[in-house]
PDB file of C-alpha atoms in Angstrom:
ATOM      1  CA  MET A 166      -5.617  18.291   3.381  1.00  0.00           C
ATOM      2  CA  SER A 167      -3.003  15.681   4.333  1.00  0.00           C
ATOM      3  CA  ASP A 168      -3.125  15.748   8.101  1.00  0.00           C
ATOM      4  CA  TYR A 169      -2.796  12.011   8.904  1.00  0.00           C
ATOM      5  CA  ARG A 170       0.436  10.050   8.960  1.00  0.00           C
ATOM      6  CA  VAL A 171      -0.210   6.574   7.557  1.00  0.00           C
ATOM      7  CA  THR A 172       2.263   3.743   8.089  1.00  0.00           C
ATOM      8  CA  VAL A 173       2.024   0.286   6.596  1.00  0.00           C
ATOM      9  CA  THR A 174       4.512  -2.343   7.708  1.00  0.00           C
ATOM     10  CA  VAL A 175       5.017  -5.862   6.421  1.00  0.00           C
ATOM     11  CA  PRO A 176       7.829  -8.500   6.862  1.00  0.00           C
ATOM     12  CA  VAL A 177      10.643  -8.249   4.365  1.00  0.00           C
ATOM     13  CA  ASP A 178       9.695 -11.461   2.618  1.00  0.00           C
ATOM     14  CA  HIS A 179       6.779  -9.578   1.093  1.00  0.00           C
ATOM     15  CA  ARG A 180       9.150  -7.125  -0.711  1.00  0.00           C
ATOM     16  CA  ASP A 181       7.963  -7.888  -4.247  1.00  0.00           C
ATOM     17  CA  THR A 182       4.270  -7.625  -3.441  1.00  0.00           C
ATOM     18  CA  ALA A 183       4.849  -4.496  -1.352  1.00  0.00           C
ATOM     19  CA  SER A 184       6.705  -2.845  -4.229  1.00  0.00           C
ATOM     20  CA  ALA A 185       3.979  -3.805  -6.690  1.00  0.00           C
ATOM     21  CA  ILE A 186       1.237  -2.460  -4.402  1.00  0.00           C
ATOM     22  CA  GLY A 187       3.212   0.726  -3.766  1.00  0.00           C
ATOM     23  CA  ARG A 188       3.571   1.275  -7.498  1.00  0.00           C
ATOM     24  CA  ALA A 189      -0.175   1.147  -7.946  1.00  0.00           C
ATOM     25  CA  MET A 190      -1.176   3.122  -4.873  1.00  0.00           C
ATOM     26  CA  ASP A 191       1.207   6.073  -5.439  1.00  0.00           C
ATOM     27  CA  ILE A 192      -0.141   8.639  -7.845  1.00  0.00           C
ATOM     28  CA  ASP A 193       3.313   9.314  -9.328  1.00  0.00           C
ATOM     29  CA  VAL A 194       6.006   6.983 -10.626  1.00  0.00           C
ATOM     30  CA  GLY A 195       8.022   6.489  -7.433  1.00  0.00           C
ATOM     31  CA  GLY A 196       5.612   4.146  -5.679  1.00  0.00           C
ATOM     32  CA  ALA A 197       7.553   0.998  -6.298  1.00  0.00           C
ATOM     33  CA  ASP A 198      10.155   2.354  -3.813  1.00  0.00           C
ATOM     34  CA  SER A 199       7.582   3.304  -1.150  1.00  0.00           C
ATOM     35  CA  PHE A 200       8.447   0.451   1.219  1.00  0.00           C
ATOM     36  CA  ILE A 201      11.835   0.934   2.965  1.00  0.00           C
ATOM     37  CA  GLU A 202      13.549  -1.763   5.052  1.00  0.00           C
ATOM     38  CA  THR A 203      13.881  -0.673   8.666  1.00  0.00           C
ATOM     39  CA  ASP A 204      14.645  -2.890  11.654  1.00  0.00           C
ATOM     40  CA  GLY A 205      13.866  -6.099   9.741  1.00  0.00           C
ATOM     41  CA  VAL A 206      10.533  -4.968   8.347  1.00  0.00           C
ATOM     42  CA  LEU A 207       9.379  -3.002   5.332  1.00  0.00           C
ATOM     43  CA  ALA A 208       7.533   0.226   6.036  1.00  0.00           C
ATOM     44  CA  ALA A 209       5.806   2.751   3.892  1.00  0.00           C
ATOM     45  CA  ARG A 210       4.909   6.065   5.467  1.00  0.00           C
ATOM     46  CA  THR A 211       3.002   8.890   3.947  1.00  0.00           C
ATOM     47  CA  TRP A 212       0.914  11.918   4.848  1.00  0.00           C
ATOM     48  CA  ALA A 213      -2.641  11.435   3.736  1.00  0.00           C
ATOM     49  CA  SER A 214      -6.068  12.981   3.789  1.00  0.00           C
ATOM     50  CA  ALA A 215      -8.714  11.358   5.959  1.00  0.00           C
ATOM     51  CA  GLU A 216     -10.310  10.017   2.809  1.00  0.00           C
ATOM     52  CA  PHE A 217      -7.091   8.357   1.591  1.00  0.00           C
ATOM     53  CA  ALA A 218      -6.303   6.925   4.981  1.00  0.00           C
ATOM     54  CA  THR A 219      -9.752   5.469   5.299  1.00  0.00           C
ATOM     55  CA  MET A 220      -9.637   4.055   1.731  1.00  0.00           C
ATOM     56  CA  PHE A 221      -6.363   2.306   2.295  1.00  0.00           C
ATOM     57  CA  GLU A 222      -7.567   0.942   5.692  1.00  0.00           C
ATOM     58  CA  TYR A 223     -10.520  -0.537   3.802  1.00  0.00           C
ATOM     59  CA  LEU A 224      -8.313  -2.018   1.078  1.00  0.00           C
ATOM     60  CA  ILE A 225      -5.968  -3.681   3.558  1.00  0.00           C
ATOM     61  CA  ALA A 226      -8.956  -5.261   5.264  1.00  0.00           C
ATOM     62  CA  ARG A 227     -10.343  -6.495   1.986  1.00  0.00           C
ATOM     63  CA  PRO A 228      -7.709  -8.124  -0.235  1.00  0.00           C
ATOM     64  CA  GLU A 229     -10.110  -8.627  -3.103  1.00  0.00           C
ATOM     65  CA  ALA A 230     -10.710  -4.864  -3.293  1.00  0.00           C
ATOM     66  CA  LEU A 231      -7.011  -4.085  -3.058  1.00  0.00           C
ATOM     67  CA  TYR A 232      -6.356  -6.635  -5.811  1.00  0.00           C
ATOM     68  CA  MET A 233      -8.912  -4.985  -8.066  1.00  0.00           C
ATOM     69  CA  ALA A 234      -7.458  -1.535  -7.365  1.00  0.00           C
ATOM     70  CA  VAL A 235      -3.912  -2.724  -8.115  1.00  0.00           C
ATOM     71  CA  ALA A 236      -4.884  -4.687 -11.199  1.00  0.00           C
ATOM     72  CA  THR A 237      -6.938  -1.749 -12.552  1.00  0.00           C
ATOM     73  CA  ASP A 238      -4.028   0.632 -12.044  1.00  0.00           C
ATOM     74  CA  TYR A 239      -1.556  -1.691 -13.718  1.00  0.00           C
ATOM     75  CA  GLY A 240      -3.911  -2.000 -16.691  1.00  0.00           C
ATOM     76  CA  ALA A 241      -4.133   1.774 -17.002  1.00  0.00           C
ATOM     77  CA  ARG A 242      -0.585   2.939 -16.156  1.00  0.00           C
ATOM     78  CA  TRP A 243       1.672  -0.133 -16.326  1.00  0.00           C
ATOM     79  CA  PRO A 244       0.280  -2.441 -19.024  1.00  0.00           C
ATOM     80  CA  GLU A 245       3.688  -3.930 -19.699  1.00  0.00           C
ATOM     81  CA  LEU A 246       3.928  -5.214 -16.116  1.00  0.00           C
ATOM     82  CA  VAL A 247       2.093  -8.038 -14.434  1.00  0.00           C
ATOM     83  CA  PRO A 248       0.421  -7.139 -11.164  1.00  0.00           C
ATOM     84  CA  PRO A 249       0.619  -9.480  -8.160  1.00  0.00           C
ATOM     85  CA  ASP A 250      -2.080 -12.111  -8.162  1.00  0.00           C
ATOM     86  CA  LEU A 251      -4.910 -12.259  -5.588  1.00  0.00           C
ATOM     87  CA  LYS A 252      -3.079 -14.907  -3.485  1.00  0.00           C
ATOM     88  CA  ALA A 253      -0.020 -12.673  -3.120  1.00  0.00           C
ATOM     89  CA  ILE A 254      -2.157  -9.708  -2.109  1.00  0.00           C
ATOM     90  CA  GLU A 255      -4.139 -11.819   0.395  1.00  0.00           C
ATOM     91  CA  THR A 256      -0.859 -12.987   1.982  1.00  0.00           C
ATOM     92  CA  PHE A 257       0.419  -9.380   2.041  1.00  0.00           C
ATOM     93  CA  CYS A 258      -2.759  -8.145   3.717  1.00  0.00           C
ATOM     94  CA  GLN A 259      -2.630 -10.919   6.334  1.00  0.00           C
ATOM     95  CA  ALA A 260       0.945  -9.976   7.231  1.00  0.00           C
ATOM     96  CA  ALA A 261       0.531  -6.170   7.085  1.00  0.00           C
ATOM     97  CA  SER A 262      -0.169  -3.857   9.893  1.00  0.00           C
ATOM     98  CA  MET A 263      -1.337  -0.317   9.471  1.00  0.00           C
ATOM     99  CA  THR A 264      -1.341   2.726  11.762  1.00  0.00           C
ATOM    100  CA  ILE A 265      -2.971   6.059  11.237  1.00  0.00           C
ATOM    101  CA  GLU A 266      -1.685   8.791  13.470  1.00  0.00           C
ATOM    102  CA  PRO A 267      -4.254  11.438  14.448  1.00  0.00           C
ATOM    103  CA  PRO A 268      -4.396  14.741  12.708  1.00  0.00           C
ATOM    104  CA  LEU A 269      -1.894  17.423  13.506  1.00  0.00           C
ATOM    105  CA  GLN A 270      -3.032  19.966  16.027  1.00  0.00           C
TER     106      GLN A 270
END
């Protein structure tokens, strides 16, 4: 059940990395457009299960794990594209903030 509202924000200068991460984290093909510019920042918002919200919180806190998840997805679904390198993902994670709104009542 997708009861949690997850929001990830990052400064606009991380647009390319945000798009690349969104492509890998979204289970369909629209993920590259997940981050929308609003009020000078990029924000991605989604409803999520507790498991997904917890997983993404873990990945943002551990750039090496996020890098492996993104690179693995690119290898499986987007072999013609080059994923962001570890340094770009580390920089993204340092700049990102994430909120998880509590479950709906």
